Coordinates of C-alpha atoms in Angstrom, one line a residue:
M1 CA 129.6 105.4 98.2
G2 CA 129.4 101.6 98.7
R3 CA 125.6 101.6 98.6
D4 CA 125.6 103.3 95.2
K5 CA 128.2 101.1 93.5
Y6 CA 126.0 98.4 92.0
P7 CA 122.9 100.6 91.2
R8 CA 125.3 103.0 89.4
Q9 CA 126.8 100.2 87.4
S10 CA 123.3 98.8 86.5
L11 CA 121.6 102.1 85.7
G12 CA 124.4 104.3 84.4
T13 CA 123.5 107.9 83.9
L14 CA 119.9 107.2 85.1
H15 CA 121.1 106.6 88.6
A16 CA 121.9 110.3 89.1
R17 CA 118.3 111.3 88.1
I18 CA 116.9 108.6 90.4
K19 CA 118.9 110.0 93.4
E20 CA 117.5 113.5 92.6
S21 CA 113.9 112.3 92.1
R22 CA 110.9 112.9 94.4
V23 CA 108.4 110.1 94.2
L24 CA 105.0 109.4 95.8
L25 CA 103.9 105.9 97.0
V26 CA 100.2 105.6 97.7
G27 CA 99.4 102.6 99.7
A28 CA 101.7 100.7 102.2
G29 CA 100.0 97.3 102.1
G30 CA 100.8 94.1 100.2
I31 CA 102.3 95.7 97.1
G32 CA 103.3 98.9 98.9
C33 CA 105.7 97.2 101.3
E34 CA 107.5 95.4 98.5
L35 CA 107.5 98.5 96.4
L36 CA 108.9 100.7 99.2
K37 CA 111.7 98.3 99.8
N38 CA 112.6 98.3 96.0
L39 CA 112.5 102.1 95.8
V40 CA 114.7 102.6 98.9
L41 CA 117.3 100.0 97.8
T42 CA 117.3 101.5 94.3
G43 CA 118.2 104.8 95.8
F44 CA 115.2 107.1 94.9
G45 CA 116.1 110.4 96.6
E46 CA 112.9 111.3 98.3
I47 CA 109.9 109.0 98.9
H48 CA 106.6 110.1 100.4
I49 CA 104.3 107.3 101.6
V50 CA 100.5 107.8 102.1
D51 CA 98.2 105.3 103.7
L52 CA 95.2 105.7 105.9
D53 CA 95.1 102.1 107.2
T54 CA 96.5 100.6 110.4
I55 CA 98.2 97.2 110.7
D56 CA 96.1 94.2 111.4
L57 CA 97.2 90.7 112.4
S58 CA 96.2 89.3 109.0
N59 CA 98.7 91.6 107.3
L60 CA 101.8 90.0 108.9
N61 CA 101.9 87.0 106.6
R62 CA 102.8 89.1 103.5
Q63 CA 103.5 92.7 104.5
F64 CA 107.0 92.0 105.7
L65 CA 107.8 95.5 107.0
F66 CA 105.4 94.9 109.9
R67 CA 105.8 92.8 113.0
Q68 CA 103.5 91.7 115.9
E69 CA 104.4 94.8 118.0
H70 CA 103.1 97.0 115.1
I71 CA 99.5 95.9 115.2
K72 CA 97.0 98.8 115.3
K73 CA 99.8 101.3 114.4
S74 CA 99.9 103.3 111.2
K75 CA 101.1 101.4 108.1
A76 CA 102.7 104.5 106.6
L77 CA 104.6 105.4 109.7
V78 CA 105.8 101.9 110.5
A79 CA 106.8 101.3 106.9
K80 CA 108.9 104.5 107.0
D81 CA 110.6 103.5 110.2
T82 CA 111.4 100.0 109.0
A83 CA 112.5 100.9 105.5
R84 CA 114.9 103.8 106.5
H85 CA 117.3 101.2 107.8
F86 CA 117.7 99.7 104.3
N87 CA 119.3 102.9 102.9
P88 CA 119.9 105.9 105.2
N89 CA 120.7 108.1 102.2
V90 CA 117.0 108.1 101.1
K91 CA 114.7 110.7 102.6
L92 CA 111.4 109.2 103.7
E93 CA 108.2 111.1 104.6
A94 CA 105.1 109.2 105.9
H95 CA 101.5 110.5 105.9
H96 CA 98.9 108.6 108.0
A97 CA 96.0 110.1 106.0
N98 CA 93.5 109.7 103.2
I99 CA 95.0 110.5 99.8
K100 CA 91.7 112.3 99.1
D101 CA 92.3 114.8 101.9
P102 CA 92.6 118.5 100.8
T103 CA 96.1 118.5 102.2
F104 CA 97.2 116.6 99.1
S105 CA 96.5 119.3 96.6
L106 CA 97.1 119.4 92.9
E107 CA 100.3 121.5 93.5
W108 CA 101.5 118.8 95.9
F109 CA 101.0 116.1 93.3
G110 CA 102.7 118.2 90.8
S111 CA 105.9 118.4 92.9
F112 CA 106.6 114.7 92.3
T113 CA 108.7 113.1 89.5
L114 CA 106.6 110.0 89.6
V115 CA 103.6 108.5 91.4
F116 CA 103.2 104.8 92.3
N117 CA 99.7 103.4 93.1
A118 CA 99.5 100.4 95.4
L119 CA 95.9 100.8 96.5
D120 CA 93.1 98.3 97.1
N121 CA 90.0 100.3 96.3
L122 CA 88.5 101.8 93.1
D123 CA 87.6 105.2 94.5
A124 CA 91.1 106.1 95.6
R125 CA 92.6 104.7 92.4
R126 CA 90.4 106.9 90.4
H127 CA 91.2 109.9 92.5
V128 CA 95.0 109.5 92.1
N129 CA 94.5 108.8 88.4
K130 CA 92.6 112.1 88.0
M131 CA 95.1 114.1 90.1
C132 CA 98.1 112.8 88.2
L133 CA 96.4 113.6 84.8
A134 CA 95.6 117.1 86.0
A135 CA 99.1 117.7 87.4
D136 CA 100.7 116.0 84.3
V137 CA 102.7 113.6 86.5
P138 CA 103.4 110.0 85.3
L139 CA 101.6 107.3 87.3
I140 CA 102.6 103.6 87.7
E141 CA 99.3 101.8 88.5
S142 CA 99.4 98.2 89.9
G143 CA 97.1 95.6 91.4
T144 CA 97.0 91.9 92.4
T145 CA 94.4 89.3 93.0
G146 CA 95.7 85.9 94.0
F147 CA 98.1 84.8 91.3
N148 CA 97.0 87.5 88.9
G149 CA 98.6 90.9 88.7
Q150 CA 98.9 93.9 86.5
V151 CA 101.2 96.9 86.1
Q152 CA 100.2 99.9 83.9
V153 CA 102.1 103.0 83.0
I154 CA 99.9 106.1 82.7
K155 CA 101.1 109.3 81.1
K156 CA 98.7 112.2 80.2
G157 CA 98.0 112.4 76.5
K158 CA 100.3 109.5 75.7
T159 CA 98.7 106.3 77.2
E160 CA 95.4 105.0 78.4
C161 CA 94.5 106.1 81.9
Y162 CA 93.0 104.0 84.6
D163 CA 89.4 104.9 83.5
C164 CA 89.9 104.3 79.8
N165 CA 88.5 100.8 80.2
T166 CA 85.2 100.2 81.7
K167 CA 85.3 98.2 85.0
E168 CA 83.0 95.2 85.5
T169 CA 79.7 96.1 87.2
P170 CA 79.4 94.2 90.5
K171 CA 76.8 91.6 91.3
S172 CA 73.7 93.3 92.9
F173 CA 70.8 91.5 94.6
P174 CA 67.1 92.5 94.4
V175 CA 66.0 94.0 97.7
C176 CA 63.1 91.6 98.0
T177 CA 65.4 88.6 97.6
I178 CA 67.7 89.8 100.3
R179 CA 64.9 90.9 102.7
S180 CA 62.2 88.3 102.0
T181 CA 63.2 85.2 100.1
P182 CA 67.0 84.5 100.5
S183 CA 68.1 81.2 99.0
Q184 CA 71.9 81.5 99.3
P185 CA 74.4 82.1 102.2
M186 CA 75.5 85.3 100.4
H187 CA 72.0 86.6 100.5
C188 CA 72.0 86.3 104.3
I189 CA 75.5 87.9 104.6
V190 CA 74.4 90.8 102.5
W191 CA 71.3 91.2 104.7
A192 CA 73.3 91.2 107.9
K193 CA 76.0 93.5 106.6
S194 CA 74.1 96.0 104.4
Y195 CA 70.7 96.0 106.1
L196 CA 70.7 95.0 109.7
F197 CA 74.1 96.4 110.7
T198 CA 73.4 99.7 108.9
E199 CA 69.9 100.0 110.3
I200 CA 71.2 99.6 113.9
F201 CA 74.6 101.3 113.8
G202 CA 74.5 103.3 110.6
T203 CA 72.3 106.0 109.1
S204 CA 69.2 103.9 108.9
E205 CA 69.0 104.2 105.1
D206 CA 67.9 101.6 102.7
D207 CA 70.6 102.5 100.2
A208 CA 73.3 99.8 100.1
P209 CA 75.0 99.2 96.8
E210 CA 74.4 95.5 97.0
L211 CA 70.6 96.0 97.0
D212 CA 68.6 96.6 93.9
H213 CA 65.8 99.1 94.8
S214 CA 64.0 99.2 91.5
E215 CA 60.3 99.6 92.4
D216 CA 58.5 97.9 89.6
S217 CA 54.9 96.8 89.8
D218 CA 55.9 93.3 91.1
N219 CA 57.7 94.4 94.2
A220 CA 56.7 98.0 95.1
N221 CA 54.3 96.9 97.8
E222 CA 56.8 94.6 99.4
I223 CA 59.5 97.3 99.4
E224 CA 57.1 99.6 101.2
N225 CA 56.4 96.9 103.8
L226 CA 60.2 96.4 104.3
R227 CA 60.6 100.2 104.8
L228 CA 58.0 100.0 107.6
E229 CA 60.1 97.2 109.1
A230 CA 63.1 99.4 109.0
Q231 CA 61.2 102.2 110.8
A232 CA 60.2 99.8 113.5
L233 CA 63.8 98.7 114.0
N234 CA 64.8 102.4 114.2
I235 CA 62.4 102.8 117.1
I236 CA 64.1 99.9 118.9
R237 CA 67.4 101.7 118.7
A238 CA 66.2 104.0 121.4
S239 CA 66.7 101.2 123.9
M240 CA 70.4 100.8 122.9
G241 CA 72.6 100.2 125.9
S242 CA 70.0 98.5 128.0
E243 CA 70.1 94.8 128.9
L244 CA 67.0 94.1 126.9
F245 CA 68.3 95.7 123.7
P246 CA 69.7 92.4 122.2
Q247 CA 66.4 90.6 123.0
K248 CA 64.3 93.4 121.4
V249 CA 66.4 93.3 118.2
F250 CA 66.4 89.5 118.1
E251 CA 62.6 89.2 118.5
K252 CA 62.0 91.9 115.9
V253 CA 64.2 90.4 113.1
F254 CA 64.1 86.7 113.8
E255 CA 60.6 86.3 115.2
K256 CA 58.1 89.1 114.4
D257 CA 59.4 89.8 110.9
V258 CA 59.5 86.1 110.1
H259 CA 55.9 85.7 111.2
R260 CA 54.9 88.5 108.9
L261 CA 56.7 86.7 106.0
R262 CA 55.0 83.4 106.8
S263 CA 51.6 85.1 106.6
M264 CA 52.2 85.6 102.9
S265 CA 51.1 82.1 102.0
D266 CA 51.5 82.6 98.2
M267 CA 55.2 83.2 98.6
W268 CA 55.8 79.8 100.1
K269 CA 53.8 77.5 97.8
S270 CA 56.9 76.3 96.1
R271 CA 59.5 76.8 98.7
R272 CA 60.2 76.1 102.4
P273 CA 58.7 78.8 104.7
P274 CA 61.0 80.4 107.2
E275 CA 60.9 79.2 110.8
P276 CA 60.9 81.9 113.5
L277 CA 63.3 81.7 116.5
R278 CA 62.2 82.4 120.1
Y279 CA 64.6 84.3 122.2
D280 CA 63.1 83.3 125.6
E281 CA 64.1 79.7 124.9
L282 CA 67.4 80.2 123.1
G283 CA 68.5 83.1 125.3
K284 CA 68.6 81.0 128.4
K285 CA 70.7 78.3 126.8
A286 CA 73.0 80.9 125.2
S287 CA 73.5 82.7 128.6
M288 CA 75.3 79.5 129.9
L289 CA 77.9 79.7 127.1
D290 CA 81.2 81.6 127.3
T291 CA 81.9 84.6 125.1
S292 CA 85.2 83.0 123.9
I293 CA 83.1 81.2 121.3
A294 CA 83.5 84.1 119.0
S295 CA 87.3 83.4 118.7
Q296 CA 86.6 80.0 117.3
D297 CA 86.4 81.2 113.7
Q298 CA 87.3 78.0 111.9
R299 CA 84.2 75.9 112.8
K300 CA 80.5 76.4 112.3
W301 CA 78.7 77.6 115.5
T302 CA 75.6 75.9 116.8
L303 CA 72.3 77.8 117.0
E304 CA 72.8 78.7 120.7
E305 CA 76.4 79.8 120.0
N306 CA 75.2 82.1 117.2
V307 CA 72.7 83.6 119.6
K308 CA 75.4 84.1 122.2
V309 CA 77.8 85.8 119.8
F310 CA 74.9 87.9 118.4
A311 CA 73.9 89.3 121.8
D312 CA 77.5 89.8 123.0
S313 CA 78.6 91.6 119.8
L314 CA 75.5 93.7 119.7
Q315 CA 76.3 95.0 123.2
R316 CA 79.9 95.7 122.3
L317 CA 79.0 97.7 119.3
S318 CA 76.3 99.5 121.2
I319 CA 78.9 100.7 123.8
R320 CA 81.2 101.9 121.0
L321 CA 78.5 103.8 119.2
Q322 CA 77.3 105.5 122.4
Q323 CA 80.9 106.5 123.3
A324 CA 81.3 107.9 119.8
Q325 CA 78.1 109.8 120.1
A326 CA 79.1 111.2 123.5
Q327 CA 82.4 112.5 122.1
S328 CA 80.8 114.2 119.0
A329 CA 80.9 118.0 119.1
K330 CA 77.8 120.0 118.8
G331 CA 76.9 120.5 115.1
D332 CA 78.8 117.5 113.9
P333 CA 76.9 114.8 111.9
P334 CA 75.6 111.9 114.0
A335 CA 78.2 109.4 114.9
I336 CA 77.8 106.0 113.1
L337 CA 79.6 102.7 112.8
T338 CA 80.5 101.2 109.4
F339 CA 81.3 97.6 108.6
D340 CA 84.9 96.6 108.3
K341 CA 85.9 93.0 107.8
D342 CA 88.9 93.5 110.1
D343 CA 86.7 95.0 112.9
T344 CA 86.2 92.0 115.2
D345 CA 83.0 93.3 116.8
A346 CA 81.4 94.1 113.5
L347 CA 82.5 90.8 112.0
D348 CA 81.1 88.8 115.0
F349 CA 77.8 90.6 114.6
V350 CA 77.5 90.0 110.9
A351 CA 78.6 86.4 111.1
A352 CA 76.1 85.5 113.9
S353 CA 73.3 87.5 112.3
A354 CA 73.9 85.9 108.9
N355 CA 74.0 82.4 110.4
L356 CA 70.7 83.0 112.4
R357 CA 69.1 84.3 109.2
S358 CA 70.3 81.1 107.3
I359 CA 68.9 78.9 110.1
V360 CA 65.5 80.7 109.8
F361 CA 65.4 80.0 106.0
G362 CA 66.9 76.6 106.0
I363 CA 70.2 77.7 104.4
E364 CA 73.6 76.2 105.2
T365 CA 75.5 78.2 107.8
H366 CA 79.2 79.1 107.6
S367 CA 82.1 79.6 109.9
K368 CA 83.2 83.1 110.9
F369 CA 86.3 82.7 108.8
D370 CA 84.3 81.9 105.6
I371 CA 81.9 84.7 106.2
K372 CA 84.8 87.2 106.6
Q373 CA 86.0 86.1 103.1
M374 CA 82.6 86.5 101.5
A375 CA 81.7 89.8 103.3
G376 CA 85.2 91.2 102.7
N377 CA 85.3 90.3 99.0
I378 CA 88.7 88.6 99.1
I379 CA 90.9 85.9 97.5
P380 CA 93.9 85.3 99.8
A381 CA 96.7 87.6 98.8
I382 CA 100.0 85.9 97.7
A383 CA 103.3 87.5 98.8
T384 CA 105.2 86.3 95.7
T385 CA 102.6 88.0 93.4
N386 CA 103.0 91.2 95.3
A387 CA 106.8 91.0 95.1
M388 CA 106.8 90.4 91.3
V389 CA 104.4 93.2 90.6
A390 CA 106.5 95.6 92.8
G391 CA 109.6 94.7 90.9
L392 CA 107.8 95.2 87.6
C393 CA 106.7 98.7 88.8
V394 CA 110.2 99.8 89.3
L395 CA 111.4 98.4 86.0
Q396 CA 108.6 100.4 84.2
A397 CA 109.6 103.5 86.2
F398 CA 113.1 103.3 84.8
K399 CA 111.7 103.5 81.3
V400 CA 109.4 106.5 82.2
M401 CA 112.4 108.3 83.8
R402 CA 114.4 107.7 80.6
D403 CA 111.5 109.3 78.6
N404 CA 111.2 106.0 76.8
L405 CA 107.4 105.4 76.8
D406 CA 107.8 103.4 73.6
G407 CA 109.8 100.9 75.6
A408 CA 107.3 100.8 78.5
R409 CA 104.8 98.0 78.7
M410 CA 101.4 97.0 80.2
V411 CA 102.4 93.9 82.1
F412 CA 100.1 91.0 83.3
L413 CA 100.8 88.2 85.7
A414 CA 98.7 85.0 85.5
K415 CA 99.0 81.4 86.8
S416 CA 99.5 79.8 83.4
A417 CA 101.3 76.7 82.2
E418 CA 102.4 78.6 79.1
R419 CA 103.6 81.9 80.4
T420 CA 103.5 83.6 83.8
I421 CA 104.3 87.1 82.6
T422 CA 102.9 88.7 79.4
A423 CA 103.4 92.2 78.2
E424 CA 102.0 94.4 75.4
P425 CA 102.8 98.0 74.2
L426 CA 101.0 100.8 75.9
R427 CA 97.9 101.9 74.1
P428 CA 96.9 105.5 73.3
P429 CA 94.1 107.1 75.4
N430 CA 90.6 105.9 74.7
P431 CA 89.0 108.9 72.8
E432 CA 85.7 108.2 74.6
C433 CA 87.3 108.2 78.1
P434 CA 85.5 110.8 80.3
V435 CA 88.6 111.3 82.4
C436 CA 91.6 111.7 80.1
S437 CA 90.0 112.5 76.7
V438 CA 88.8 115.8 77.8
A439 CA 90.0 119.4 77.7
Q440 CA 91.5 120.5 81.0
S441 CA 92.4 123.8 82.6
R442 CA 93.0 125.4 85.9
L443 CA 90.5 128.0 87.1
T444 CA 91.1 130.6 89.8
V445 CA 87.9 131.1 91.8
D446 CA 87.2 133.3 94.7
T447 CA 84.7 130.9 96.3
S448 CA 83.8 133.5 98.9
R449 CA 82.2 135.7 96.2
A450 CA 81.6 133.5 93.1
T451 CA 78.1 132.1 92.6
L452 CA 76.9 129.4 90.3
K453 CA 75.4 132.2 88.1
D454 CA 78.9 133.7 87.8
L455 CA 80.2 130.3 86.6
V456 CA 77.3 129.4 84.3
D457 CA 76.3 132.7 82.8
G458 CA 79.4 134.9 83.3
F459 CA 82.2 132.4 82.5
L460 CA 80.9 129.4 80.6
R461 CA 78.3 131.2 78.4
G462 CA 79.8 134.7 78.4
Q463 CA 83.5 133.9 77.9
L464 CA 83.6 130.3 76.6
G465 CA 80.5 130.5 74.4
Y466 CA 78.5 127.6 75.7
G467 CA 74.9 127.4 74.6
E468 CA 71.8 126.5 76.6
E469 CA 72.2 122.8 76.8
F470 CA 75.1 121.8 79.1
S471 CA 75.6 120.6 82.7
V472 CA 78.1 121.2 85.4
S473 CA 79.0 118.6 87.9
I474 CA 81.5 117.7 90.7
D475 CA 82.4 114.4 92.1
E476 CA 79.4 114.5 94.5
G477 CA 76.8 115.2 91.9
V478 CA 75.3 117.7 89.5
L479 CA 75.5 121.4 90.3
Y480 CA 73.6 122.7 87.2
D481 CA 71.8 121.7 84.2
P482 CA 68.9 123.4 82.3
E483 CA 66.3 121.7 84.4
L484 CA 68.2 122.2 87.7
D485 CA 68.7 125.9 88.2
D486 CA 67.3 126.3 91.7
N487 CA 70.7 127.1 93.2
I488 CA 71.8 129.5 90.4
D489 CA 72.4 132.4 92.9
S490 CA 74.1 130.2 95.6
P491 CA 77.8 130.7 96.4
L492 CA 80.0 128.0 95.0
R493 CA 81.5 127.5 98.4
D494 CA 78.1 126.5 99.8
M495 CA 77.7 123.9 97.0
G496 CA 80.9 122.0 97.9
V497 CA 83.3 123.8 95.5
K498 CA 86.7 124.3 97.2
N499 CA 90.3 124.2 96.3
D500 CA 91.2 121.3 93.9
T501 CA 87.5 120.6 93.1
F502 CA 87.1 119.2 89.6
L503 CA 84.3 120.9 87.7
T504 CA 83.1 118.9 84.7
V505 CA 81.3 120.7 82.0
T506 CA 79.3 118.4 79.7
D507 CA 78.0 119.9 76.4
D508 CA 74.6 118.4 75.6
E509 CA 74.1 120.3 72.3
E510 CA 72.8 117.9 69.6
E511 CA 74.9 119.3 66.8
S512 CA 78.7 119.0 67.1
P513 CA 79.0 119.2 70.9
R514 CA 82.3 119.9 72.5
V515 CA 84.2 117.3 74.5
N516 CA 83.9 117.5 78.2
L517 CA 85.8 120.3 79.9
V518 CA 87.3 119.6 83.3
L519 CA 88.2 122.8 85.3
T520 CA 90.4 122.3 88.4
V521 CA 89.5 125.0 90.9
M522 CA 92.2 127.0 92.6
D523 CA 90.5 128.8 95.5
K524 CA 92.1 132.2 96.0
L525 CA 90.9 135.6 97.2
L526 CA 90.7 138.1 94.3
P527 CA 90.3 141.9 94.4
E528 CA 86.8 143.0 95.1
D529 CA 86.7 145.0 91.8
S530 CA 87.7 142.0 89.7
S531 CA 85.8 139.0 88.4
P532 CA 85.5 136.2 91.0
I533 CA 86.4 133.7 88.3
V534 CA 89.6 134.0 86.2
A535 CA 91.1 131.5 83.8
P536 CA 94.9 131.7 83.1
G537 CA 94.8 132.0 79.3
K538 CA 93.5 130.2 76.2
I539 CA 91.3 127.1 76.3
D540 CA 91.2 124.7 73.3
I541 CA 88.0 122.7 73.5
P542 CA 87.7 120.1 70.7
R543 CA 84.4 119.4 69.0
R544 CA 83.3 115.8 68.7
T545 CA 81.4 114.2 65.8
A546 CA 80.0 110.8 65.1
L547 CA 82.9 109.5 63.2
Q548 CA 86.0 111.7 63.3
P549 CA 87.3 114.8 65.1
T550 CA 86.9 118.2 63.5
N551 CA 88.8 121.4 63.9
S552 CA 88.7 122.6 67.5
E553 CA 87.2 125.9 68.6
V554 CA 89.8 128.2 70.2
V555 CA 88.9 130.5 73.1
D556 CA 91.4 132.9 74.7
F557 CA 92.4 131.0 77.9
A558 CA 95.3 128.6 78.7
V559 CA 94.5 124.9 78.5
Q560 CA 96.0 121.7 79.7
S561 CA 94.5 119.4 77.2
N562 CA 96.0 116.0 76.4
G563 CA 95.5 116.7 72.8
V564 CA 93.2 113.8 72.1
A565 CA 90.1 114.5 70.0
A566 CA 86.9 112.6 70.9
T567 CA 85.6 110.1 68.4
N568 CA 83.3 107.2 68.5
G569 CA 85.9 104.7 67.4
I570 CA 85.8 101.2 68.8
I571 CA 88.8 100.2 70.9
E572 CA 90.1 96.7 70.0
K573 CA 89.9 94.2 72.8
R574 CA 93.1 93.5 74.6
K575 CA 94.8 90.2 74.5
R576 CA 94.1 90.1 78.2
D577 CA 92.5 93.1 79.8
A578 CA 92.1 94.1 83.4
D579 CA 88.6 92.6 83.7
E580 CA 89.9 89.2 82.7
A581 CA 92.6 89.5 85.3
E582 CA 89.9 90.1 87.9
L583 CA 91.7 93.1 89.2
D584 CA 88.7 95.5 89.4
S585 CA 85.3 94.1 90.1
I586 CA 84.0 97.2 91.8
A587 CA 81.2 99.3 90.3
E588 CA 81.7 102.6 88.7
V589 CA 80.2 105.4 90.8
Q590 CA 77.3 107.0 89.0
L591 CA 76.5 110.7 89.4
P592 CA 72.8 111.5 90.1
K593 CA 71.3 113.3 87.2
R594 CA 68.8 115.5 89.1
G595 CA 68.2 117.0 92.5
K596 CA 70.5 117.5 95.5
L597 CA 74.1 116.5 95.7
M598 CA 74.4 112.8 96.6
E599 CA 75.9 111.9 99.9
S600 CA 79.5 110.7 99.6
R601 CA 80.2 107.1 100.4
P602 CA 83.2 105.8 102.3
S603 CA 86.1 105.1 100.0
D604 CA 86.6 101.7 101.4
E605 CA 83.0 100.5 100.8
V606 CA 83.0 96.8 100.0
V607 CA 81.2 95.2 97.1
L608 CA 80.0 91.7 97.5
L609 CA 80.3 89.2 94.7
E610 CA 78.1 86.2 94.1
E611 CA 79.7 83.0 95.4
D612 CA 81.0 80.7 92.7
G613 CA 79.2 77.5 93.1
A614 CA 81.6 75.6 90.9
N615 CA 84.9 76.1 92.7
G616 CA 84.0 78.2 95.7
A617 CA 86.2 81.0 94.6
I618 CA 85.8 84.2 96.7
V619 CA 87.5 87.5 96.0
I620 CA 89.4 89.2 98.8
D621 CA 91.1 92.6 98.4
D622 CA 94.6 92.9 99.8
D623 CA 94.9 95.9 102.1

C-alpha cells in the first residue's frame, strides 16, 4: 500500500492500468538499467527483460545495477535480481537471449502492452520495430551518443517508424587503400580487424563492410593479387597451434607482402615506400619481454612490445579457436572467432597488428585504449544522458497508455547553450517507408508441404492477382523474381522460411504498381487435402502512383494494413533529425538482387567511421 501511495497520487486512474500492464524492455545496458529502475519504481505490473550481452568491467561506471562480482554474468539476469529489491510487487522475467531468436515470436510480442527499445545496434532495432508493427504494439525507441539523445514513440499507422528516415551510410574504404596504400591510423585498424583477424580466425572471406570491393579497371588486377595473398595466408592457418605459427604469420604479412608492394615502383613515386620487418631480429628482443605489456593500454607500445603482444595474442586466439573446433558437433558449420572490442585477446591482436602495420608504412601508432575506441566505434557514454533519456521514455509511455498520441512527442537531447531538451509533435508515417507504409497480413503456411511455386503461382498470382513482374524476398535475400526461378519447386522450409518469417512482395509492374505486401508466416501443419497456404481473410493492397494515392484494390483476405497509401511526396526536414543527433551511423543492410540467399551477418557487427582530424571525435556505442 505504501509503495503505491505517491504513484497513485501522481498518475490517478492511469496507475491502475500501469499495475495491470505487461511491458517488454529490450536491452539492459546504459539506457536499459536506468529504464528498468524507472519502470519498477513506477509499478508496471510485469516486466520482461531481454539482453544477449554479459557484463564487462567497462560497464560499471554507468550501468549502476551491476557490480564487480557480476562481471561475465548475464546483464538481463543480474538486472532482474538487482531491480526486484526496488519493488517486490512487480513481476520480473529475464531472458539471456537474442531478441531475434525464434522463441520471441510475433504472438509473444503481441502479448505486451508496450515495448521499450534500449539497444545499441541497428539490426536489432530494426527487428523490434518490424515485430512491433506486425503485432500492432506501441514501441518507445531510444538512443544516446555522448551528450546527445533521442526518444521516439512508434505506433502502427499513426506515427513514423524507426525506418521512416534513412540512416546515414557509414564510411567505407577502398580495398586497395586498406591493403596496399594506407595513409591513416584508421586504415591500419580496419586492415587488422576486417582483413587479418578475419582471414586467420574467421571465414577467410574478403567481404567486410568497411572495404569497398568495386572492381573497376584501375584496381581489378591489384584486387586479384590481394586475393592470392589471402589464399597464401589461408595455407599458413594449417600450422595454427605450433610454436612457429606466429613467426609464419608475421613473416607473411609484415615481410613478404611488404616486399611485393615495394616491387611496384610506380606506386611509391610520390609517397614513402613501406619498410618490411624481420621477425628473426625482432622476435629475439620480444622474447625477453613480459606478456604483462598488453595490460598497459594507456601508452604507446614500442616496436618490440608490439611484436610481443602480436605473438602472444595470436597464440591465445589460436588455442581458443582450436578448442571451439574440437567441441563442434559433426555437421555444424566451422567454428570461427569474431572481433569484439571487449574481447581482450582479440583487441590485443588487432592493436598490435594495426601498430605494426602503421610502423611499416610510417604512420603514427596508437595506444591500445585509443585503438579500442576507433575499432569499437564509440564516444564515451555519459550516465546522466542515459538517465534523462530513460526518464523521458517513461513520460512518453504514460501518454501512450492514456491513448493520447497527440500529446506524445519526439524528444531530443543535445549539449546546447540555448536548450538541452527539444521536442516536436510526432510525424505521420513516411508514405515511402518500405517497412510501415506497406500492406500487412498473416499467412498460415504448412512449410513441410508448401513450395515456392505454391506461393508464387498458387497464392500471389492465382488468389491475389499479381502479374508477371514482382519479386519475393525475406530478410536474408531474394527468394523469387522473374529472372530467378531456379528454386520454383523447392519447399519453402528449405529456403529459410519458418515461423514469423517476413515475406516481402514487391510489385514491379510499370503501370500503377501496388505497395509492398509484407506477409508474416505462421508455420502450422494443415490437412493433407487442403491448400498448404491459407490467408485469414481479405487483403487490401493499395496502388501507388507518381503523385497521389488511388483507390485500392480489394481481395478477399484479412489485412493488417496501417492504412497509409504510398505517394512520392517529399517529407520536410526535421528541426533536428536522428542523423544530426548522430544516433545512427550504421549502414542499412542491402538485399542481394540476384542469386543465392546472402549469408547473415552477426547482429553486433561494428562499422568503423573515419577519424575526425579536427577534434579527434570518435564514436563509441554504449552496450
